[in-house]
Short mmCIF file of C-alpha atoms in Angstrom, two decimals:
data_model
loop_
_atom_site.label_atom_id
_atom_site.label_comp_id
_atom_site.label_asym_id
_atom_site.label_seq_id
_atom_site.Cartn_x
_atom_site.Cartn_y
_atom_site.Cartn_z
CA MET A 1316 -28.80 106.32 -11.11
CA GLU A 1317 -26.21 108.00 -14.25
CA ILE A 1318 -22.80 106.90 -14.22
CA THR A 1319 -19.51 108.77 -16.74
CA LEU A 1320 -16.04 108.43 -17.16
CA ASP A 1321 -13.93 111.16 -18.32
CA LYS A 1322 -11.26 110.72 -18.74
CA ALA A 1323 -8.57 113.85 -18.20
CA SER A 1324 -5.61 112.13 -19.36
CA GLU A 1325 -4.81 108.46 -20.76
CA THR A 1326 -3.77 107.66 -17.34
CA ASN A 1327 -6.72 110.52 -15.00
CA ALA A 1328 -10.28 109.81 -15.01
CA SER A 1329 -12.90 110.89 -12.44
CA LEU A 1330 -15.90 108.33 -12.06
CA ASN A 1331 -19.11 110.56 -11.64
CA ILE A 1332 -21.90 108.55 -10.46
CA THR A 1333 -26.01 110.28 -9.88
CA LEU A 1334 -27.87 108.98 -7.66
CA THR A 1335 -32.24 109.68 -6.71
CA PRO A 1336 -34.28 107.72 -5.74
CA ALA A 1337 -35.39 105.38 -7.79
CA ASP A 1338 -32.41 104.39 -6.89
CA TYR A 1339 -32.03 103.61 -3.04
CA LYS A 1340 -35.98 104.50 -1.55
CA PRO A 1341 -36.64 100.90 -1.56
CA GLU A 1342 -34.20 98.98 -0.30
CA VAL A 1343 -33.72 102.02 2.27
CA ASP A 1344 -38.11 101.28 2.99
CA LYS A 1345 -37.31 97.78 3.04
CA LYS A 1346 -35.23 98.45 5.92
CA LEU A 1347 -36.78 100.90 7.54
CA LYS A 1348 -40.05 98.12 7.45
CA GLN A 1349 -37.30 95.93 9.35
CA TYR A 1350 -36.44 98.14 11.68
CA SER A 1351 -40.00 98.28 12.85
CA LYS A 1352 -40.43 95.79 13.51
CA THR A 1353 -37.07 94.63 16.21
CA VAL A 1354 -36.78 98.60 17.30
CA ALA A 1355 -37.49 98.44 21.37
CA LEU A 1356 -39.31 101.41 22.88
CA LYS A 1357 -40.89 102.50 25.64
CA GLY A 1358 -44.04 102.85 25.02
CA PHE A 1359 -44.85 100.61 21.96
CA ARG A 1360 -45.03 97.16 21.77
CA PRO A 1361 -42.73 95.32 19.62
CA GLY A 1362 -43.83 96.02 16.00
CA HIS A 1363 -46.29 99.14 16.19
CA VAL A 1364 -43.15 101.77 17.01
CA PRO A 1365 -44.97 104.23 14.46
CA ALA A 1366 -43.69 104.74 11.10
CA SER A 1367 -43.05 108.35 10.76
CA LEU A 1368 -40.97 107.41 14.67
CA VAL A 1369 -38.66 105.03 13.00
CA GLN A 1370 -38.22 106.93 9.97
CA LYS A 1371 -36.95 110.31 12.48
CA MET A 1372 -35.07 108.47 14.59
CA TYR A 1373 -33.10 105.22 12.11
CA GLY A 1374 -33.55 106.99 8.32
CA LYS A 1375 -30.96 109.04 7.73
CA SER A 1376 -28.06 106.11 8.74
CA ILE A 1377 -30.01 103.93 7.07
CA LEU A 1378 -30.07 106.08 4.12
CA VAL A 1379 -26.04 107.11 4.60
CA GLU A 1380 -25.58 103.33 5.14
CA GLU A 1381 -27.18 101.94 1.70
CA ILE A 1382 -25.15 104.96 -0.44
CA ASN A 1383 -22.61 104.69 0.62
CA SER A 1384 -22.88 100.43 0.31
CA MET A 1385 -24.94 101.25 -3.14
CA LEU A 1386 -21.79 103.54 -4.08
CA SER A 1387 -18.89 100.70 -3.22
CA LYS A 1388 -21.03 98.35 -5.60
CA THR A 1389 -21.35 100.48 -8.94
CA VAL A 1390 -17.48 101.44 -8.22
CA SER A 1391 -15.86 97.86 -8.46
CA ASN A 1392 -18.68 97.12 -10.95
CA TYR A 1393 -17.72 99.64 -13.49
CA ILE A 1394 -14.58 98.67 -13.22
CA ARG A 1395 -14.57 94.95 -13.55
CA GLU A 1396 -17.70 95.31 -16.71
CA ASN A 1397 -15.38 97.86 -17.88
CA LYS A 1398 -12.90 96.14 -17.80
CA LEU A 1399 -10.52 99.36 -16.90
CA GLN A 1400 -6.99 99.27 -15.42
CA VAL A 1401 -7.49 101.07 -12.42
CA VAL A 1402 -3.78 101.14 -10.13
CA GLY A 1403 -3.87 102.23 -6.46
CA ASP A 1404 -8.15 102.53 -5.67
CA PRO A 1405 -10.56 105.05 -6.37
CA VAL A 1406 -10.39 107.89 -4.41
CA PRO A 1407 -13.61 109.79 -3.51
CA ASN A 1408 -14.21 113.50 -4.50
CA ARG A 1409 -13.93 114.27 -0.34
CA GLU A 1410 -15.54 118.18 -0.62
CA GLN A 1411 -18.17 116.64 -2.33
CA ALA A 1412 -19.50 114.30 0.01
CA ASP A 1413 -19.01 116.01 2.48
CA ALA A 1414 -21.48 118.89 1.01
CA VAL A 1415 -23.75 116.65 0.88
CA ASP A 1416 -27.23 117.71 3.02
CA TRP A 1417 -28.40 113.89 3.83
CA ASP A 1418 -31.34 115.85 5.54
CA SER A 1419 -32.61 117.53 2.70
CA GLN A 1420 -31.48 116.32 -1.04
CA THR A 1421 -33.16 113.64 -2.51
CA ASP A 1422 -30.52 113.75 -5.19
CA PHE A 1423 -27.25 112.86 -4.52
CA ALA A 1424 -23.67 113.41 -6.87
CA PHE A 1425 -20.91 111.61 -6.28
CA SER A 1426 -17.23 111.41 -7.62
CA TYR A 1427 -14.29 108.94 -7.75
CA THR A 1428 -10.58 109.67 -8.79
CA LEU A 1429 -9.17 106.68 -10.55
CA GLY A 1430 -5.40 106.24 -11.88
CA LEU A 1431 -5.73 103.93 -15.09
CA ALA A 1432 -3.07 102.62 -16.54
CA SER A 1433 -2.10 102.95 -20.54
CA GLU A 1434 -3.40 100.38 -22.69
CA PHE A 1435 -0.81 98.34 -24.18
CA ASP A 1436 -0.79 93.85 -25.12
CA ILE A 1437 2.01 91.40 -25.74
CA ASP A 1438 2.74 90.56 -28.09
CA PHE A 1439 4.88 86.37 -27.30
CA ALA A 1440 5.45 86.32 -31.72
CA ASP A 1441 8.36 89.89 -30.65
CA LEU A 1442 9.28 88.77 -27.59
CA PRO A 1443 13.10 87.87 -27.56
CA ALA A 1444 14.46 84.56 -26.39
CA VAL A 1445 15.74 84.01 -22.28
CA ASN A 1446 18.57 81.84 -21.50
CA GLN A 1447 17.27 78.49 -19.37
CA TYR A 1448 20.75 77.42 -17.80
CA ASP A 1449 21.67 73.90 -17.94
CA ILE A 1450 24.31 73.63 -14.92
CA GLN A 1451 27.54 71.22 -15.31
CA ALA A 1452 29.05 70.09 -12.17
CA GLY A 1453 32.62 69.83 -13.46
CA ASP A 1454 35.90 67.41 -11.25
CA ALA A 1455 36.57 70.74 -9.10
CA GLU A 1456 32.78 70.80 -7.77
CA VAL A 1457 32.94 67.36 -7.67
CA ASP A 1458 36.21 66.64 -5.67
CA SER A 1459 35.28 69.70 -3.38
CA THR A 1460 31.46 67.71 -2.98
CA ILE A 1461 33.00 64.62 -2.11
CA ALA A 1462 35.64 66.07 0.31
CA ASP A 1463 32.78 68.21 2.57
CA LEU A 1464 30.43 64.68 2.31
CA GLN A 1465 33.70 63.64 3.52
CA LYS A 1466 34.36 65.57 6.58
CA ARG A 1467 30.97 64.99 7.93
CA PHE A 1468 30.82 61.62 7.13
CA HIS A 1469 34.22 61.73 9.38
CA GLU A 1470 35.16 59.12 11.27
CA HIS A 1471 37.31 59.05 15.03
CA ALA A 1472 41.03 58.38 15.40
CA HIS A 1473 43.81 58.82 18.10
CA ALA A 1474 46.49 61.09 17.61
CA GLU A 1475 50.35 61.12 19.31
CA GLU A 1476 50.53 64.72 19.34
CA VAL A 1477 47.75 67.57 19.94
CA GLY A 1478 47.07 69.49 16.31
CA GLU A 1479 44.31 72.44 15.38
CA GLY A 1480 40.72 71.13 15.48
CA ASP A 1481 41.93 67.66 18.11
CA THR A 1482 39.64 66.82 20.92
CA ILE A 1483 42.01 66.20 24.68
CA TYR A 1484 40.38 64.17 27.13
CA GLY A 1485 42.17 64.09 30.44
CA GLU A 1486 41.88 65.68 34.00
CA LEU A 1487 41.67 68.90 34.60
CA LYS A 1488 43.09 70.29 37.93
CA GLN A 1489 42.44 74.16 39.97
CA VAL A 1490 46.05 75.30 41.48
CA ASN A 1491 45.41 77.75 43.56
CA ALA A 1492 41.32 76.70 45.36
CA PRO A 1493 39.94 79.77 46.29
CA ASP A 1494 39.95 82.06 49.62
CA GLY A 1495 41.19 78.30 50.89
CA GLY A 1496 38.65 76.12 49.81
CA GLU A 1497 39.00 72.69 47.54
CA ALA A 1498 40.02 72.56 43.74
CA PHE A 1499 38.07 72.12 41.48
CA THR A 1500 38.61 68.89 39.14
CA ALA A 1501 37.93 66.94 36.43
CA LYS A 1502 37.39 64.38 33.81
CA THR A 1503 36.69 66.06 31.29
CA ALA A 1504 37.25 67.11 26.90
CA PHE A 1505 38.81 69.89 25.24
CA PRO A 1506 37.70 70.47 22.00
CA LEU A 1507 40.46 72.54 20.10
CA ASN A 1508 38.31 74.50 18.60
CA GLN A 1509 36.15 76.03 20.65
CA MET A 1510 39.87 77.53 22.74
CA ALA A 1511 40.63 80.79 22.00
CA GLU A 1512 43.24 81.04 19.33
CA GLU A 1513 46.21 82.96 21.51
CA ALA A 1514 46.04 79.78 23.85
CA LYS A 1515 45.73 76.86 21.72
CA GLY A 1516 49.63 77.49 21.47
CA GLN A 1517 50.04 76.10 24.96
CA PHE A 1518 48.14 72.28 23.98
CA VAL A 1519 49.47 71.64 20.06
CA GLY A 1520 52.46 69.57 20.14
CA LYS A 1521 51.92 68.18 23.34
CA LYS A 1522 51.35 64.06 23.62
CA LYS A 1523 49.64 61.48 25.37
CA ASP A 1524 50.85 61.87 29.91
CA ASP A 1525 51.62 65.55 29.82
CA VAL A 1526 50.23 68.04 31.79
CA ILE A 1527 49.73 71.55 30.64
CA THR A 1528 49.57 74.65 33.22
CA PHE A 1529 46.72 77.18 31.91
CA ASN A 1530 45.08 80.30 32.38
CA LEU A 1531 40.87 79.10 32.12
CA GLU A 1532 39.57 82.17 31.52
CA GLN A 1533 42.37 82.70 29.07
CA ALA A 1534 41.93 79.48 27.24
CA PHE A 1535 37.90 79.21 27.47
CA PRO A 1536 36.49 83.21 27.92
CA ASP A 1537 33.32 82.85 26.85
CA GLU A 1538 31.08 81.26 29.96
CA LYS A 1539 29.68 78.70 27.20
CA ALA A 1540 32.65 77.40 26.07
CA ARG A 1541 34.32 77.20 29.59
CA ALA A 1542 30.83 75.80 31.13
CA THR A 1543 31.70 72.88 27.67
CA ALA A 1544 35.31 72.25 29.20
CA THR A 1545 35.23 71.84 32.40
CA GLY A 1546 31.57 70.26 32.89
CA ALA A 1547 30.54 72.62 35.07
CA PRO A 1548 27.19 74.42 35.17
CA LYS A 1549 27.40 77.90 33.66
CA ASP A 1550 27.37 79.76 36.57
CA GLU A 1551 29.77 77.64 38.66
CA ALA A 1552 31.93 77.63 35.22
CA ALA A 1553 31.50 81.68 34.87
CA ASN A 1554 33.87 81.07 39.03
CA LEU A 1555 36.35 78.80 37.41
CA THR A 1556 38.92 81.47 37.41
CA GLY A 1557 43.31 81.53 37.72
CA GLU A 1558 45.43 78.84 36.91
CA PHE A 1559 44.53 75.04 35.26
CA THR A 1560 47.01 72.21 34.95
CA PHE A 1561 45.63 69.83 32.82
CA ALA A 1562 46.77 66.27 32.09
CA ILE A 1563 46.20 64.54 28.79
CA ASP A 1564 44.76 61.01 28.52
CA ASP A 1565 43.92 60.32 25.00
CA ILE A 1566 44.40 62.71 21.87
CA THR A 1567 40.83 62.19 19.17
CA ARG A 1568 40.82 64.39 15.78
CA HIS A 1569 38.17 63.16 13.42
CA GLU A 1570 39.11 62.50 9.79
CA PRO A 1571 38.06 61.91 6.69
CA ALA A 1572 36.18 59.09 5.19
CA GLU A 1573 37.60 57.10 3.00
CA LEU A 1574 36.08 56.31 -0.03
CA ASN A 1575 35.24 53.10 0.06
CA GLN A 1576 31.63 51.05 -0.31
CA ALA A 1577 30.46 52.04 3.62
CA PHE A 1578 31.38 55.31 2.98
CA PHE A 1579 29.05 55.50 0.15
CA ASP A 1580 26.19 53.82 1.57
CA LYS A 1581 26.02 56.04 3.78
CA VAL A 1582 25.86 59.22 2.16
CA LEU A 1583 23.95 57.73 -0.95
CA GLY A 1584 21.72 54.73 0.56
CA ALA A 1585 23.15 50.49 1.25
CA GLY A 1586 23.67 49.82 -2.77
CA ALA A 1587 22.99 52.74 -4.60
CA VAL A 1588 26.47 52.76 -6.53
CA SER A 1589 29.11 49.88 -6.36
CA ASP A 1590 32.01 52.61 -6.85
CA GLU A 1591 34.06 55.09 -7.22
CA THR A 1592 32.74 56.03 -10.03
CA GLU A 1593 29.54 55.69 -10.17
CA PHE A 1594 29.95 57.38 -6.43
CA ARG A 1595 31.17 60.85 -8.62
CA ALA A 1596 28.76 60.26 -11.19
CA LYS A 1597 26.07 59.57 -8.42
CA VAL A 1598 27.34 63.15 -6.74
CA GLY A 1599 27.65 65.09 -9.89
CA GLU A 1600 23.27 63.86 -10.50
CA ILE A 1601 22.86 65.50 -7.31
CA ILE A 1602 24.70 68.84 -7.70
CA LYS A 1603 23.20 69.21 -11.11
CA SER A 1604 19.34 68.62 -9.13
CA ASN A 1605 20.52 71.00 -6.11
CA TYR A 1606 20.55 74.20 -8.04
CA ASN A 1607 17.91 73.13 -10.83
CA ARG A 1608 15.54 75.40 -8.38
CA GLU A 1609 17.92 78.47 -9.08
CA SER A 1610 18.37 77.70 -12.32
CA GLU A 1611 14.45 77.25 -12.59
CA GLN A 1612 14.43 81.12 -10.24
CA LEU A 1613 16.36 82.42 -12.20
CA LEU A 1614 14.52 81.63 -15.29
CA ARG A 1615 11.21 83.43 -13.95
CA LEU A 1616 13.39 86.25 -13.18
CA ASP A 1617 14.32 86.82 -16.81
CA ILE A 1618 10.84 85.50 -18.37
CA GLU A 1619 9.68 88.79 -15.42
CA LYS A 1620 12.60 91.25 -16.75
CA THR A 1621 11.69 90.84 -20.88
CA LEU A 1622 8.38 91.46 -19.99
CA LEU A 1623 8.96 94.17 -18.11
CA ASP A 1624 11.42 95.26 -20.76
CA ALA A 1625 9.25 94.65 -23.49
CA THR A 1626 5.96 96.06 -22.65
CA PRO A 1627 6.07 100.00 -22.47
CA ILE A 1628 2.86 100.18 -19.54
CA LEU A 1629 2.42 104.36 -18.06
CA LEU A 1630 1.26 105.02 -14.82
CA PRO A 1631 -0.29 107.74 -13.06
CA ASP A 1632 2.81 109.06 -11.01
CA GLU A 1633 1.03 111.72 -9.19
CA PHE A 1634 -2.03 109.96 -8.29
CA LEU A 1635 0.07 106.70 -6.78
CA LYS A 1636 2.41 108.80 -4.37
CA ASN A 1637 -0.17 110.73 -2.98
CA TRP A 1638 -2.40 107.03 -2.90
CA LEU A 1639 0.72 105.71 -1.37
CA LEU A 1640 0.55 108.56 1.55
CA GLU A 1641 -2.72 108.38 2.39
CA VAL A 1642 -2.80 104.69 2.89
CA ASN A 1643 0.11 104.06 4.80
CA GLU A 1644 -1.21 106.97 7.04
CA GLY A 1645 2.12 108.32 8.03
CA LYS A 1646 4.44 105.96 7.82
CA PHE A 1647 6.72 106.75 5.06
CA THR A 1648 7.44 111.10 4.42
CA PRO A 1649 7.21 111.73 0.07
CA GLU A 1650 10.88 111.38 0.14
CA GLN A 1651 11.23 107.37 1.16
CA ILE A 1652 7.82 107.31 -0.95
CA ASP A 1653 9.96 108.90 -3.82
CA GLU A 1654 12.88 106.65 -3.04
CA GLN A 1655 10.91 103.37 -3.19
CA TYR A 1656 8.58 104.29 -6.06
CA GLY A 1657 10.22 102.85 -9.33
CA ASP A 1658 10.49 99.19 -7.57
CA PHE A 1659 6.98 99.37 -6.32
CA THR A 1660 6.07 100.60 -9.61
CA LYS A 1661 7.78 97.25 -11.60
CA SER A 1662 5.58 95.54 -9.38
CA VAL A 1663 2.23 97.36 -9.46
CA LYS A 1664 2.84 96.93 -14.17
CA LEU A 1665 4.01 93.24 -13.73
CA GLN A 1666 0.65 92.26 -12.26
CA LEU A 1667 -1.22 94.05 -14.49
CA ILE A 1668 1.06 92.14 -17.50
CA LYS A 1669 0.54 89.51 -16.00
CA ASN A 1670 -3.11 90.18 -15.05
CA LYS A 1671 -3.12 90.56 -18.76
CA ILE A 1672 -1.62 87.27 -19.49
CA ALA A 1673 -4.28 85.52 -17.81
CA ASP A 1674 -7.08 87.35 -19.56
CA LYS A 1675 -5.88 86.79 -22.99
CA ALA A 1676 -5.17 83.09 -22.56
CA ASP A 1677 -8.07 82.12 -20.09
CA ILE A 1678 -6.15 80.83 -17.07
CA LYS A 1679 -7.96 80.60 -13.97
CA VAL A 1680 -7.64 79.34 -10.85
CA ASP A 1681 -10.25 77.39 -9.00
CA GLN A 1682 -10.70 76.20 -5.15
CA GLU A 1683 -9.31 71.96 -5.68
CA GLU A 1684 -6.19 73.46 -7.65
CA VAL A 1685 -5.19 76.00 -4.40
CA LEU A 1686 -6.07 72.67 -1.86
CA GLU A 1687 -3.56 70.61 -3.82
CA ALA A 1688 -1.03 73.07 -4.21
CA THR A 1689 -1.46 73.18 -0.55
CA ARG A 1690 -1.41 69.73 0.26
CA GLN A 1691 1.91 68.94 -1.77
CA MET A 1692 3.37 72.19 0.26
CA VAL A 1693 2.41 70.15 3.40
CA ARG A 1694 3.76 66.50 2.08
CA GLU A 1695 7.29 68.56 1.14
CA GLN A 1696 6.89 70.81 4.85
CA PHE A 1697 6.72 66.90 7.25
CA GLY A 1698 8.40 64.71 4.64
CA PHE A 1699 4.66 62.80 3.81
CA ALA A 1700 5.44 60.86 0.76
CA GLY A 1701 1.06 60.41 0.62
CA GLY A 1702 0.82 57.92 -2.89
CA GLU A 1703 -1.19 54.49 -1.99
CA ASN A 1704 -1.54 55.84 1.88
CA GLU A 1705 -4.87 56.78 2.18
CA GLU A 1706 -5.10 57.15 6.11
CA MET A 1707 -1.72 59.92 5.33
CA ASN A 1708 -3.56 60.97 2.46
CA GLN A 1709 -6.47 62.23 4.55
CA THR A 1710 -4.24 63.57 6.91
CA ILE A 1711 -1.99 65.56 4.79
CA ASP A 1712 -5.65 66.84 3.66
CA ARG A 1713 -7.07 67.84 6.79
CA ILE A 1714 -3.84 69.92 7.66
CA ALA A 1715 -4.32 71.52 4.02
CA ARG A 1716 -8.11 72.64 4.81
CA ASN A 1717 -7.20 73.43 8.37
CA TYR A 1718 -3.70 76.15 7.21
CA LEU A 1719 -6.14 77.33 4.13
CA THR A 1720 -9.55 78.26 6.75
CA ASP A 1721 -7.45 79.79 9.70
CA GLU A 1722 -9.07 82.64 11.40
CA LYS A 1723 -6.45 84.05 13.17
CA ASN A 1724 -5.14 85.33 9.85
CA ASN A 1725 -8.43 86.61 7.84
CA GLY A 1726 -8.21 84.65 4.94
CA GLN A 1727 -4.72 84.82 4.17
CA ASN A 1728 -3.31 82.02 3.56
CA TYR A 1729 -6.01 81.06 1.35
CA THR A 1730 -5.28 84.21 -0.12
CA SER A 1731 -1.29 84.17 -0.91
CA THR A 1732 -2.14 80.48 -1.64
CA PHE A 1733 -4.23 81.25 -4.74
CA ASN A 1734 -2.30 83.84 -5.72
CA ARG A 1735 0.23 82.05 -5.90
CA VAL A 1736 -0.82 79.18 -7.83
CA PHE A 1737 -2.33 82.20 -10.28
CA ASP A 1738 1.15 83.45 -11.28
CA ASP A 1739 2.79 79.62 -11.43
CA LYS A 1740 0.40 79.27 -14.27
CA VAL A 1741 0.79 82.44 -15.51
CA ILE A 1742 4.11 82.26 -16.14
CA GLY A 1743 4.32 78.12 -17.48
CA TYR A 1744 2.32 79.70 -19.92
CA ALA A 1745 4.57 82.16 -20.56
CA LYS A 1746 7.06 80.47 -21.27
CA GLU A 1747 5.13 77.76 -23.50
CA GLN A 1748 5.50 81.50 -25.51
CA MET A 1749 8.43 82.40 -25.39
CA THR A 1750 11.58 80.89 -27.30
CA ILE A 1751 13.87 79.79 -24.35
CA ALA A 1752 17.38 78.78 -25.17
CA SER A 1753 19.38 76.59 -23.19
CA GLN A 1754 22.51 77.03 -22.14
CA ASP A 1755 25.09 74.99 -20.51
CA ILE A 1756 26.84 76.67 -17.78
CA THR A 1757 29.39 75.84 -14.55
CA VAL A 1758 28.14 75.94 -11.05
CA ASP A 1759 30.75 78.47 -10.58
CA ASP A 1760 29.86 80.94 -13.53
CA PHE A 1761 26.17 80.41 -12.56
CA LYS A 1762 27.02 81.85 -9.15
CA THR A 1763 28.39 84.44 -10.49
CA LEU A 1764 25.41 84.93 -12.79
CA VAL A 1765 23.46 85.15 -9.62
CA GLU A 1766 25.82 87.77 -7.05
CA ASN A 1767 25.85 89.93 -10.81
CA ARG A 1768 21.78 90.03 -11.12
CA GLN A 1769 21.36 90.74 -7.13
CA ALA A 1770 24.46 93.14 -7.51
#
């Protein structure tokens, strides 16, 4: 076998492979012998079909299959052993392949077009510092969060007159029954936040024992809300129209929870804090903790952007665009490929950079690391603690293994988890090598920063 690489430029090359009978004939003969032992042909006992007949019947297909298999392995091995930074897939010369005479040729020549990334290196010492944002929860953010918590853990209070957002209880009566039938009547509750805005004015300001006459479908144009308000099934509520009266028996509203020990215990757990000062401090810590993941994600994006900006890489643009058109089989037009090409090349370059870092730092991912990452995902998803509970740990392990070996998605669960672990290890290593500058930032400024990055 003869293999040569001809580089037309820094980013384009041809891989040429020449095969002689010495390369493929031993394996072809071996498979022909196997066929002769198993082939069933009328007039011959099993295993006694003449070799010449087997050759005539199956020789060509076995030859084609064996050479295609050999070519695939040869191309992959050559790329790996020579550490070629191939982008896209090797594209075979189809005209050359179609011209092969499988009946008479004994020597075969094949050629593949390769798209290559230009050579590059990464020097962490030359990279600029990257900011890691330490979110500070100020008084305004703490106040806003506590106010939201007071609403969430609200208390019920009885009111003297109806206000926005109240719920009124009483008797609903239909003024005129349809077609002389029985008028609809029900003891029910009206949540004003489900009522049409233009109808609320008839109820706001009313007091206990007041009777309001109103149009039901105008007050509750949404049939689902009308069913909730009347207590009738949805299909029946749709037919409840016209004038109704509502006699108010009671008015309730949600009052924000008071800042007392009972409220502190509901929010944080019994005895976690003992006064408002401690509660505010704890809320500030929680706010900061909640933003830590977003801060880490932003740091990750900034590390990737810094690596991309500082690492010039040339790509075979024409080759890649043609390859994208071909592998997507008509799903995209050339114009759509051009439009999305910039984002595609960023992802290609970033993956090349990560692979280079992994190679230089000898970063590898083994099966146990993939399994442990999946176990942790199961713990977070189902709220399992694990720890010293052996039965729980076995359950977590079983779920994780089933997820990774799920045959329905052809191993995609394992591949995606492997890639995530690999990516985390590479970014973690880069973070250790780069200069990371801690910078305090308010919650509002951080939100603005994230919004600007996404714009």
